[in-house]
Amino acid sequence: MLLLGIVTFSIAIPLCYNTVNTFHYTRLAVIIFIISVVEGVSIINICEGDISIYCSLVFQSDRTLFMEVLLFIVGSICLMTFNPEESSEYPKEYSLVVIFSVIGGSIILSSNDLITIYLSTELQSFALYIIAALSRDSLRSVQASVKYFILGAWSSAFILLGVGIIYTSTGSTSLVSMSDWISSTSTGPFSNAGLGLIFIYCGYLFKVSAAPFHNWAPDVYQNTPTVVTMMLITIPKVSIIAALFTLTNKFIDTNVIYALLVVSVASIVIGAVTGLVQTQLRRLMAFSTINHVGFIVLCLSIGAESSSNALIFYVFQYSLSTILIWISIIAYEASERSVNYLSDLRQSFSKYSLVTFSIVISLFSIIGLPPIVGFIAKMNVLWSSVEEGAYVNFMIAIMSSVVSASYYLKIIKIIMFDEGGSKMIEIPQRIRRSNISPLHAYTISTGTAFISLFILDSEFLINSIELAILTI
């Protein structure tokens, strides 16, 4: 369906360039994503076991289909927030580039070969480089996109170097053949292939902004438009984390596991501590992302079946909570002004109660307060780490969660209780309502309702999601 969408856009954009604006193209892309979600769910219901196609270059399983559906949902929500009044600010190819990014992520999820994984990663990355440079009139945005491109190319070189080293050791790039070679090798831990695997992990950990490869993230997120920041924070995480999960399951190497444990600790601590001194919203959320990536990498390093379920659930709740924060921020900016500093949100609850309520609920979720969905996700991760004996990581994660909760609570305090700040211009209620599309408003309401229903009946929703993860 996505390939059909690309063909449709490729034909429609040149033919209707002057008659159809960007807003209508985004709505067409949303429809394509929704149809893809429906198709994915229907395939999940009839899919049994792993299915390999194209000489085992690509495979499908219940888990990969579930992650693809999540990726399609994230992509559709990112496009649902497009403001009709911004049609002139974005090129008509905007939706097409987003579709390319999601297709790249979808191929990553299904790839069973290192070359396929690399090429699909580049397809997604090139699309994200273009998206990051959409605000061509902003010098800061262009600088951020160039920095993102250069460092992204550097990380891609690491991935390709790792693939080359592994190929020289095993004679193949197929994950199945490599796994068979490793299991049949009697030389113990594989040195050259292990070195190549470390290079691949370094490249992918850079792309998800895990410490110590995180320095690019705060600058890029700070200097890009809000909708672009939302895409950079959510779309790559779903697909690349799934690719790392596949690699970890195929190649269990002690040195790699220890390295992942160190990366998880560094990400959790740096994300929690550095976020305390931030006064700019996007930079703070960048370090929040680094902190959450640390929890995800902790799941990867454990490698047990329980941790795989915890990983999927954590990525699910992280994507939902984070994207709900950003689409609520976009709705607030549509009626007031751009939010750069935390102080720009002062007393916003008194003027925009419903939008800021969504932000507060989402912040409570990513803090991990019980019984919200974020608490269940963190509890599953920490419980899996205890079961596998990672007690040091468990204690550090607990303490860092307490530390990071302070800057989330600071945002909530500013939203609901702080007075003063710069004077805002009063906007008539009629104009406020027209600044975001109804679809955008419905998306915020649906996400907030899901998290709120989780509070009211968490056991039912937990069982439903676990059933979807384990049996679909």
GROMACS .gro file of C-alpha atoms in nm:
model
  472
    1MET     CA    1   0.000   0.000   0.000
    2LEU     CA    2   0.285   0.239   0.079
    3LEU     CA    3   0.449   0.163  -0.256
    4LEU     CA    4   0.118   0.238  -0.427
    5GLY     CA    5   0.109   0.563  -0.230
    6ILE     CA    6   0.454   0.659  -0.359
    7VAL     CA    7   0.343   0.596  -0.718
    8THR     CA    8   0.029   0.803  -0.657
    9PHE     CA    9   0.224   1.096  -0.513
   10SER     CA   10   0.487   1.077  -0.788
   11ILE     CA   11   0.215   1.115  -1.051
   12ALA     CA   12  -0.013   1.359  -0.866
   13ILE     CA   13   0.245   1.614  -0.749
   14PRO     CA   14   0.374   1.713  -1.099
   15LEU     CA   15   0.027   1.706  -1.256
   16CYS     CA   16  -0.151   1.901  -0.980
   17TYR     CA   17   0.136   2.115  -0.854
   18ASN     CA   18  -0.050   2.447  -0.880
   19THR     CA   19  -0.401   2.326  -0.795
   20VAL     CA   20  -0.351   2.106  -0.486
   21ASN     CA   21  -0.179   2.239  -0.173
   22THR     CA   22   0.039   2.058   0.080
   23PHE     CA   23  -0.243   2.013   0.330
   24HIS     CA   24  -0.443   1.792   0.092
   25TYR     CA   25  -0.138   1.579   0.019
   26THR     CA   26  -0.088   1.522   0.392
   27ARG     CA   27  -0.447   1.407   0.427
   28LEU     CA   28  -0.400   1.164   0.138
   29ALA     CA   29  -0.087   1.030   0.308
   30VAL     CA   30  -0.281   0.986   0.634
   31ILE     CA   31  -0.542   0.780   0.448
   32ILE     CA   32  -0.265   0.564   0.300
   33PHE     CA   33  -0.117   0.505   0.646
   34ILE     CA   34  -0.456   0.417   0.794
   35ILE     CA   35  -0.521   0.165   0.516
   36SER     CA   36  -0.173   0.020   0.582
   37VAL     CA   37  -0.260  -0.015   0.951
   38VAL     CA   38  -0.580  -0.201   0.866
   39GLU     CA   39  -0.392  -0.429   0.625
   40GLY     CA   40  -0.122  -0.495   0.884
   41VAL     CA   41  -0.374  -0.589   1.153
   42SER     CA   42  -0.556  -0.822   0.912
   43ILE     CA   43  -0.229  -0.993   0.816
   44ILE     CA   44  -0.138  -1.034   1.183
   45ASN     CA   45  -0.462  -1.224   1.241
   46ILE     CA   46  -0.380  -1.481   0.972
   47CYS     CA   47   0.000  -1.493   1.004
   48GLU     CA   48   0.144  -1.806   1.167
   49GLY     CA   49   0.516  -1.820   1.239
   50ASP     CA   50   0.798  -1.655   1.043
   51ILE     CA   51   0.762  -1.609   0.667
   52SER     CA   52   1.075  -1.553   0.454
   53ILE     CA   53   1.065  -1.412   0.101
   54TYR     CA   54   1.314  -1.298  -0.164
   55CYS     CA   55   1.570  -1.568  -0.077
   56SER     CA   56   1.542  -1.486   0.297
   57LEU     CA   57   1.632  -1.120   0.243
   58VAL     CA   58   1.305  -1.022   0.412
   59PHE     CA   59   1.096  -1.201   0.672
   60GLN     CA   60   0.768  -1.136   0.850
   61SER     CA   61   0.655  -1.245   1.194
   62ASP     CA   62   0.386  -1.146   1.441
   63ARG     CA   63   0.633  -0.922   1.624
   64THR     CA   64   0.761  -0.741   1.315
   65LEU     CA   65   0.406  -0.687   1.191
   66PHE     CA   66   0.308  -0.539   1.528
   67MET     CA   67   0.603  -0.297   1.514
   68GLU     CA   68   0.519  -0.205   1.154
   69VAL     CA   69   0.162  -0.123   1.255
   70LEU     CA   70   0.300   0.095   1.535
   71LEU     CA   71   0.530   0.268   1.286
   72PHE     CA   72   0.239   0.337   1.050
   73ILE     CA   73   0.037   0.482   1.337
   74VAL     CA   74   0.325   0.709   1.438
   75GLY     CA   75   0.370   0.825   1.078
   76SER     CA   76   0.000   0.900   1.038
   77ILE     CA   77  -0.015   1.097   1.365
   78CYS     CA   78   0.285   1.306   1.257
   79LEU     CA   79   0.096   1.405   0.942
   80MET     CA   80  -0.237   1.456   1.121
   81THR     CA   81  -0.090   1.754   1.305
   82PHE     CA   82  -0.023   1.947   0.984
   83ASN     CA   83  -0.179   2.293   1.009
   84PRO     CA   84  -0.373   2.409   0.700
   85GLU     CA   85  -0.236   2.762   0.751
   86GLU     CA   86   0.121   2.630   0.708
   87SER     CA   87   0.064   2.489   0.359
   88SER     CA   88   0.271   2.762   0.198
   89GLU     CA   89   0.564   2.702   0.435
   90TYR     CA   90   0.622   2.338   0.339
   91PRO     CA   91   0.687   2.193  -0.008
   92LYS     CA   92   0.431   1.967  -0.168
   93GLU     CA   93   0.678   1.677  -0.151
   94TYR     CA   94   0.662   1.687   0.230
   95SER     CA   95   0.418   1.394   0.262
   96LEU     CA   96   0.609   1.190   0.005
   97VAL     CA   97   0.930   1.227   0.204
   98VAL     CA   98   0.753   1.115   0.523
   99ILE     CA   99   0.621   0.808   0.340
  100PHE     CA  100   0.976   0.726   0.225
  101SER     CA  101   1.094   0.752   0.586
  102VAL     CA  102   0.824   0.514   0.708
  103ILE     CA  103   0.890   0.270   0.422
  104GLY     CA  104   1.258   0.266   0.515
  105GLY     CA  105   1.166   0.189   0.875
  106SER     CA  106   0.924  -0.081   0.763
  107ILE     CA  107   1.194  -0.255   0.557
  108ILE     CA  108   1.434  -0.234   0.852
  109LEU     CA  109   1.180  -0.419   1.066
  110SER     CA  110   1.152  -0.702   0.813
  111SER     CA  111   1.514  -0.724   0.696
  112ASN     CA  112   1.700  -1.052   0.735
  113ASP     CA  113   2.026  -0.944   0.574
  114LEU     CA  114   2.284  -0.687   0.682
  115ILE     CA  115   2.295  -0.520   0.340
  116THR     CA  116   1.916  -0.492   0.334
  117ILE     CA  117   1.918  -0.346   0.683
  118TYR     CA  118   2.185  -0.093   0.583
  119LEU     CA  119   2.011   0.016   0.261
  120SER     CA  120   1.673   0.054   0.433
  121THR     CA  121   1.842   0.251   0.712
  122GLU     CA  122   1.986   0.487   0.453
  123LEU     CA  123   1.645   0.523   0.287
  124GLN     CA  124   1.497   0.629   0.619
  125SER     CA  125   1.794   0.850   0.707
  126PHE     CA  126   1.794   1.039   0.376
  127ALA     CA  127   1.425   1.114   0.419
  128LEU     CA  128   1.488   1.242   0.772
  129TYR     CA  129   1.777   1.461   0.650
  130ILE     CA  130   1.539   1.623   0.402
  131ILE     CA  131   1.266   1.665   0.665
  132ALA     CA  132   1.515   1.830   0.903
  133ALA     CA  133   1.597   2.090   0.635
  134LEU     CA  134   1.238   2.181   0.547
  135SER     CA  135   1.261   2.528   0.704
  136ARG     CA  136   1.504   2.661   0.445
  137ASP     CA  137   1.446   3.021   0.552
  138SER     CA  138   1.578   2.948   0.902
  139LEU     CA  139   1.956   2.956   0.934
  140ARG     CA  140   1.945   2.756   1.258
  141SER     CA  141   1.732   2.487   1.097
  142VAL     CA  142   1.970   2.456   0.802
  143GLN     CA  143   2.268   2.434   1.038
  144ALA     CA  144   2.094   2.162   1.239
  145SER     CA  145   2.011   1.963   0.926
  146VAL     CA  146   2.369   1.987   0.797
  147LYS     CA  147   2.503   1.872   1.133
  148TYR     CA  148   2.252   1.587   1.137
  149PHE     CA  149   2.352   1.487   0.782
  150ILE     CA  150   2.728   1.492   0.843
  151LEU     CA  151   2.714   1.299   1.170
  152GLY     CA  152   2.453   1.063   1.027
  153ALA     CA  153   2.683   0.987   0.734
  154TRP     CA  154   2.963   0.922   0.983
  155SER     CA  155   2.748   0.670   1.171
  156SER     CA  156   2.646   0.505   0.842
  157ALA     CA  157   3.015   0.461   0.761
  158PHE     CA  158   3.059   0.278   1.092
  159ILE     CA  159   2.768   0.048   1.007
  160LEU     CA  160   2.908  -0.029   0.662
  161LEU     CA  161   3.254  -0.092   0.808
  162GLY     CA  162   3.104  -0.338   1.054
  163VAL     CA  163   2.917  -0.516   0.775
  164GLY     CA  164   3.241  -0.548   0.578
  165ILE     CA  165   3.431  -0.692   0.875
  166ILE     CA  166   3.156  -0.946   0.943
  167TYR     CA  167   3.146  -1.046   0.575
  168THR     CA  168   3.521  -1.112   0.569
  169SER     CA  169   3.481  -1.339   0.873
  170THR     CA  170   3.166  -1.530   0.782
  171GLY     CA  171   3.152  -1.502   0.402
  172SER     CA  172   2.788  -1.393   0.412
  173THR     CA  173   2.566  -1.102   0.505
  174SER     CA  174   2.256  -1.314   0.567
  175LEU     CA  175   2.159  -1.316   0.934
  176VAL     CA  176   2.055  -1.682   0.909
  177SER     CA  177   2.385  -1.792   0.752
  178MET     CA  178   2.587  -1.584   0.996
  179SER     CA  179   2.398  -1.728   1.292
  180ASP     CA  180   2.462  -2.083   1.164
  181TRP     CA  181   2.831  -2.004   1.112
  182ILE     CA  182   2.869  -1.867   1.462
  183SER     CA  183   2.689  -2.162   1.623
  184SER     CA  184   2.908  -2.411   1.431
  185THR     CA  185   3.235  -2.235   1.509
  186SER     CA  186   3.436  -2.409   1.779
  187THR     CA  187   3.677  -2.121   1.845
  188GLY     CA  188   3.463  -1.970   2.120
  189PRO     CA  189   3.376  -1.600   2.108
  190PHE     CA  190   3.423  -1.477   1.750
  191SER     CA  191   3.674  -1.193   1.742
  192ASN     CA  192   3.653  -1.035   1.396
  193ALA     CA  193   3.278  -1.077   1.364
  194GLY     CA  194   3.240  -0.945   1.718
  195LEU     CA  195   3.441  -0.636   1.625
  196GLY     CA  196   3.220  -0.582   1.321
  197LEU     CA  197   2.912  -0.620   1.535
  198ILE     CA  198   3.042  -0.353   1.774
  199PHE     CA  199   3.089  -0.112   1.480
  200ILE     CA  200   2.731  -0.180   1.368
  201TYR     CA  201   2.599  -0.121   1.719
  202CYS     CA  202   2.793   0.205   1.746
  203GLY     CA  203   2.638   0.330   1.423
  204TYR     CA  204   2.284   0.241   1.523
  205LEU     CA  205   2.320   0.363   1.881
  206PHE     CA  206   2.423   0.698   1.734
  207LYS     CA  207   2.105   0.710   1.527
  208VAL     CA  208   1.889   0.657   1.837
  209SER     CA  209   2.099   0.913   2.034
  210ALA     CA  210   2.222   0.674   2.301
  211ALA     CA  211   2.512   0.790   2.519
  212PRO     CA  212   2.798   0.847   2.449
  213PHE     CA  213   2.674   0.910   2.092
  214HIS     CA  214   2.413   1.164   2.196
  215ASN     CA  215   2.579   1.505   2.155
  216TRP     CA  216   2.409   1.581   1.823
  217ALA     CA  217   2.053   1.530   1.950
  218PRO     CA  218   1.998   1.842   2.169
  219ASP     CA  219   2.129   2.080   1.900
  220VAL     CA  220   1.933   1.920   1.617
  221TYR     CA  221   1.607   1.895   1.812
  222GLN     CA  222   1.640   2.253   1.937
  223ASN     CA  223   1.687   2.410   1.594
  224THR     CA  224   1.424   2.223   1.391
  225PRO     CA  225   1.049   2.299   1.371
  226THR     CA  226   0.832   2.127   1.631
  227VAL     CA  227   0.671   1.884   1.387
  228VAL     CA  228   1.015   1.783   1.257
  229THR     CA  229   1.144   1.737   1.612
  230MET     CA  230   0.850   1.506   1.680
  231MET     CA  231   0.939   1.292   1.377
  232LEU     CA  232   1.309   1.274   1.461
  233ILE     CA  233   1.232   1.165   1.817
  234THR     CA  234   0.977   0.895   1.732
  235ILE     CA  235   1.004   0.745   1.381
  236PRO     CA  236   1.371   0.625   1.387
  237LYS     CA  237   1.339   0.482   1.738
  238VAL     CA  238   1.071   0.227   1.646
  239SER     CA  239   1.254   0.076   1.349
  240ILE     CA  240   1.617   0.096   1.460
  241ILE     CA  241   1.547  -0.043   1.807
  242ALA     CA  242   1.375  -0.338   1.638
  243ALA     CA  243   1.684  -0.387   1.417
  244LEU     CA  244   1.909  -0.387   1.724
  245PHE     CA  245   1.675  -0.636   1.889
  246THR     CA  246   1.705  -0.869   1.588
  247LEU     CA  247   2.086  -0.844   1.589
  248THR     CA  248   2.103  -0.907   1.963
  249ASN     CA  249   1.889  -1.220   1.935
  250LYS     CA  250   2.088  -1.356   1.640
  251PHE     CA  251   2.435  -1.289   1.780
  252ILE     CA  252   2.467  -1.325   2.155
  253ASP     CA  253   2.821  -1.212   2.233
  254THR     CA  254   2.936  -1.151   2.590
  255ASN     CA  255   3.146  -0.847   2.501
  256VAL     CA  256   2.856  -0.687   2.317
  257ILE     CA  257   2.620  -0.753   2.609
  258TYR     CA  258   2.861  -0.588   2.853
  259ALA     CA  259   2.901  -0.292   2.618
  260LEU     CA  260   2.522  -0.254   2.596
  261LEU     CA  261   2.496  -0.259   2.976
  262VAL     CA  262   2.751   0.024   2.995
  263VAL     CA  263   2.566   0.221   2.725
  264SER     CA  264   2.235   0.176   2.909
  265VAL     CA  265   2.383   0.307   3.235
  266ALA     CA  266   2.547   0.603   3.060
  267SER     CA  267   2.227   0.693   2.874
  268ILE     CA  268   2.007   0.666   3.182
  269VAL     CA  269   2.242   0.875   3.399
  270ILE     CA  270   2.331   1.141   3.139
  271GLY     CA  271   1.969   1.180   3.034
  272ALA     CA  272   1.854   1.223   3.393
  273VAL     CA  273   2.131   1.446   3.530
  274THR     CA  274   2.191   1.674   3.231
  275GLY     CA  275   1.821   1.739   3.190
  276LEU     CA  276   1.810   1.906   3.532
  277VAL     CA  277   1.987   2.221   3.412
  278GLN     CA  278   1.793   2.268   3.087
  279THR     CA  279   1.567   2.569   3.041
  280GLN     CA  280   1.473   2.508   2.677
  281LEU     CA  281   1.192   2.264   2.611
  282ARG     CA  282   1.338   2.083   2.311
  283ARG     CA  283   1.679   2.034   2.471
  284LEU     CA  284   1.513   1.902   2.786
  285MET     CA  285   1.305   1.657   2.581
  286ALA     CA  286   1.620   1.553   2.396
  287PHE     CA  287   1.782   1.446   2.723
  288SER     CA  288   1.453   1.285   2.821
  289THR     CA  289   1.477   1.078   2.502
  290ILE     CA  290   1.834   0.979   2.588
  291ASN     CA  291   1.714   0.864   2.930
  292HIS     CA  292   1.439   0.649   2.778
  293VAL     CA  293   1.678   0.505   2.520
  294GLY     CA  294   1.885   0.388   2.817
  295PHE     CA  295   1.590   0.182   2.943
  296ILE     CA  296   1.539   0.040   2.594
  297VAL     CA  297   1.908  -0.056   2.562
  298LEU     CA  298   1.883  -0.221   2.905
  299CYS     CA  299   1.612  -0.445   2.759
  300LEU     CA  300   1.837  -0.524   2.462
  301SER     CA  301   2.128  -0.620   2.686
  302ILE     CA  302   1.921  -0.867   2.888
  303GLY     CA  303   1.813  -1.075   2.591
  304ALA     CA  304   1.553  -1.290   2.769
  305GLU     CA  305   1.203  -1.362   2.639
  306SER     CA  306   1.049  -1.151   2.915
  307SER     CA  307   1.273  -0.859   2.818
  308SER     CA  308   1.161  -0.881   2.455
  309ASN     CA  309   0.799  -0.835   2.561
  310ALA     CA  310   0.904  -0.553   2.794
  311LEU     CA  311   1.097  -0.392   2.506
  312ILE     CA  312   0.797  -0.393   2.271
  313PHE     CA  313   0.567  -0.257   2.539
  314TYR     CA  314   0.818   0.014   2.637
  315VAL     CA  315   0.863   0.130   2.276
  316PHE     CA  316   0.484   0.134   2.242
  317GLN     CA  317   0.422   0.351   2.547
  318TYR     CA  318   0.723   0.575   2.475
  319SER     CA  319   0.598   0.643   2.124
  320LEU     CA  320   0.243   0.711   2.245
  321SER     CA  321   0.336   0.938   2.537
  322THR     CA  322   0.606   1.132   2.353
  323ILE     CA  323   0.402   1.194   2.040
  324LEU     CA  324   0.104   1.305   2.252
  325ILE     CA  325   0.325   1.566   2.420
  326TRP     CA  326   0.445   1.702   2.089
  327ILE     CA  327   0.109   1.715   1.913
  328SER     CA  328  -0.027   1.899   2.218
  329ILE     CA  329   0.264   2.144   2.202
  330ILE     CA  330   0.192   2.197   1.831
  331ALA     CA  331  -0.174   2.269   1.913
  332TYR     CA  332  -0.067   2.520   2.180
  333GLU     CA  333   0.176   2.690   1.941
  334ALA     CA  334  -0.099   2.721   1.680
  335SER     CA  335  -0.298   2.945   1.916
  336GLU     CA  336  -0.022   3.128   2.100
  337ARG     CA  337   0.340   3.132   1.986
  338SER     CA  338   0.639   2.906   1.943
  339VAL     CA  339   0.745   2.736   2.266
  340ASN     CA  340   1.124   2.757   2.303
  341TYR     CA  341   1.171   2.799   2.677
  342LEU     CA  342   0.989   2.631   2.962
  343SER     CA  343   0.876   2.973   3.080
  344ASP     CA  344   0.671   3.009   2.760
  345LEU     CA  345   0.427   2.756   2.909
  346ARG     CA  346   0.351   2.962   3.221
  347GLN     CA  347  -0.016   2.967   3.319
  348SER     CA  348  -0.110   2.788   2.998
  349PHE     CA  349  -0.347   2.562   3.193
  350SER     CA  350  -0.578   2.854   3.270
  351LYS     CA  351  -0.618   2.939   2.900
  352TYR     CA  352  -0.592   2.601   2.728
  353SER     CA  353  -0.702   2.350   2.987
  354LEU     CA  354  -0.767   2.053   2.760
  355VAL     CA  355  -0.444   2.079   2.561
  356THR     CA  356  -0.227   2.128   2.869
  357PHE     CA  357  -0.413   1.847   3.047
  358SER     CA  358  -0.294   1.617   2.767
  359ILE     CA  359   0.063   1.739   2.821
  360VAL     CA  360   0.041   1.681   3.196
  361ILE     CA  361  -0.104   1.330   3.156
  362SER     CA  362   0.171   1.240   2.908
  363LEU     CA  363   0.441   1.376   3.140
  364PHE     CA  364   0.303   1.166   3.425
  365SER     CA  365   0.324   0.866   3.193
  366ILE     CA  366   0.689   0.914   3.095
  367ILE     CA  367   0.777   0.984   3.459
  368GLY     CA  368   0.646   0.637   3.538
  369LEU     CA  369   0.389   0.723   3.802
  370PRO     CA  370   0.151   0.435   3.887
  371PRO     CA  371  -0.085   0.321   3.749
  372ILE     CA  372  -0.021   0.504   3.421
  373VAL     CA  373   0.110   0.313   3.120
  374GLY     CA  374   0.466   0.444   3.166
  375PHE     CA  375   0.487   0.291   3.513
  376ILE     CA  376   0.390  -0.053   3.379
  377ALA     CA  377   0.651  -0.026   3.103
  378LYS     CA  378   0.933   0.074   3.341
  379MET     CA  379   0.827  -0.191   3.590
  380ASN     CA  380   0.851  -0.461   3.321
  381VAL     CA  381   1.199  -0.344   3.220
  382LEU     CA  382   1.327  -0.330   3.578
  383TRP     CA  383   1.171  -0.663   3.667
  384SER     CA  384   1.339  -0.826   3.366
  385SER     CA  385   1.675  -0.680   3.472
  386VAL     CA  386   1.633  -0.824   3.822
  387GLU     CA  387   1.541  -1.166   3.683
  388GLU     CA  388   1.860  -1.169   3.474
  389GLY     CA  389   2.082  -1.049   3.761
  390ALA     CA  390   2.154  -0.695   3.636
  391TYR     CA  391   2.122  -0.553   3.987
  392VAL     CA  392   2.360  -0.259   3.934
  393ASN     CA  393   2.165  -0.140   3.632
  394PHE     CA  394   1.843  -0.188   3.828
  395MET     CA  395   1.957   0.037   4.113
  396ILE     CA  396   2.097   0.302   3.880
  397ALA     CA  397   1.776   0.303   3.676
  398ILE     CA  398   1.565   0.346   3.992
  399MET     CA  399   1.773   0.639   4.118
  400SER     CA  400   1.787   0.804   3.776
  401SER     CA  401   1.410   0.776   3.740
  402VAL     CA  402   1.369   0.970   4.062
  403VAL     CA  403   1.614   1.235   3.942
  404SER     CA  404   1.451   1.271   3.598
  405ALA     CA  405   1.106   1.297   3.757
  406SER     CA  406   1.211   1.633   3.902
  407TYR     CA  407   1.242   1.809   3.566
  408TYR     CA  408   0.917   1.659   3.440
  409LEU     CA  409   0.746   1.786   3.754
  410LYS     CA  410   0.910   2.124   3.693
  411ILE     CA  411   0.732   2.144   3.357
  412ILE     CA  412   0.401   2.053   3.522
  413LYS     CA  413   0.458   2.318   3.789
  414ILE     CA  414   0.527   2.584   3.525
  415ILE     CA  415   0.217   2.486   3.328
  416MET     CA  416  -0.026   2.482   3.618
  417PHE     CA  417   0.105   2.704   3.897
  418ASP     CA  418   0.369   2.953   3.783
  419GLU     CA  419   0.260   3.312   3.734
  420GLY     CA  420   0.408   3.588   3.526
  421GLY     CA  421   0.616   3.532   3.217
  422SER     CA  422   0.593   3.728   2.898
  423LYS     CA  423   0.258   3.881   2.821
  424MET     CA  424   0.043   3.684   2.580
  425ILE     CA  425  -0.188   3.833   2.323
  426GLU     CA  426  -0.551   3.746   2.381
  427ILE     CA  427  -0.698   3.560   2.087
  428PRO     CA  428  -1.075   3.525   2.040
  429GLN     CA  429  -1.209   3.179   2.110
  430ARG     CA  430  -1.347   3.148   1.756
  431ILE     CA  431  -1.000   3.196   1.608
  432ARG     CA  432  -0.838   2.960   1.859
  433ARG     CA  433  -1.065   2.677   1.755
  434SER     CA  434  -0.984   2.720   1.387
  435ASN     CA  435  -0.606   2.713   1.429
  436ILE     CA  436  -0.583   2.333   1.438
  437SER     CA  437  -0.769   2.086   1.224
  438PRO     CA  438  -1.048   1.869   1.372
  439LEU     CA  439  -0.838   1.560   1.296
  440HIS     CA  440  -0.555   1.706   1.506
  441ALA     CA  441  -0.796   1.770   1.794
  442TYR     CA  442  -0.943   1.420   1.771
  443THR     CA  443  -0.593   1.270   1.778
  444ILE     CA  444  -0.508   1.455   2.100
  445SER     CA  445  -0.839   1.350   2.255
  446THR     CA  446  -0.791   0.984   2.158
  447GLY     CA  447  -0.437   0.966   2.298
  448THR     CA  448  -0.537   1.137   2.621
  449ALA     CA  449  -0.840   0.909   2.656
  450PHE     CA  450  -0.622   0.600   2.613
  451ILE     CA  451  -0.383   0.704   2.890
  452SER     CA  452  -0.673   0.813   3.112
  453LEU     CA  453  -0.854   0.482   3.057
  454PHE     CA  454  -0.530   0.309   3.152
  455ILE     CA  455  -0.552   0.488   3.487
  456LEU     CA  456  -0.916   0.384   3.536
  457ASP     CA  457  -0.879   0.021   3.427
  458SER     CA  458  -0.512  -0.057   3.384
  459GLU     CA  459  -0.548  -0.433   3.433
  460PHE     CA  460  -0.784  -0.469   3.138
  461LEU     CA  461  -0.562  -0.266   2.905
  462ILE     CA  462  -0.243  -0.439   3.021
  463ASN     CA  463  -0.395  -0.779   2.952
  464SER     CA  464  -0.518  -0.660   2.612
  465ILE     CA  465  -0.177  -0.525   2.508
  466GLU     CA  466   0.009  -0.832   2.638
  467LEU     CA  467  -0.235  -1.052   2.449
  468ALA     CA  468  -0.164  -0.851   2.134
  469ILE     CA  469   0.212  -0.882   2.184
  470LEU     CA  470   0.218  -1.251   2.270
  471THR     CA  471  -0.053  -1.407   2.056
  472ILE     CA  472  -0.140  -1.188   1.757
   0.00000   0.00000   0.00000
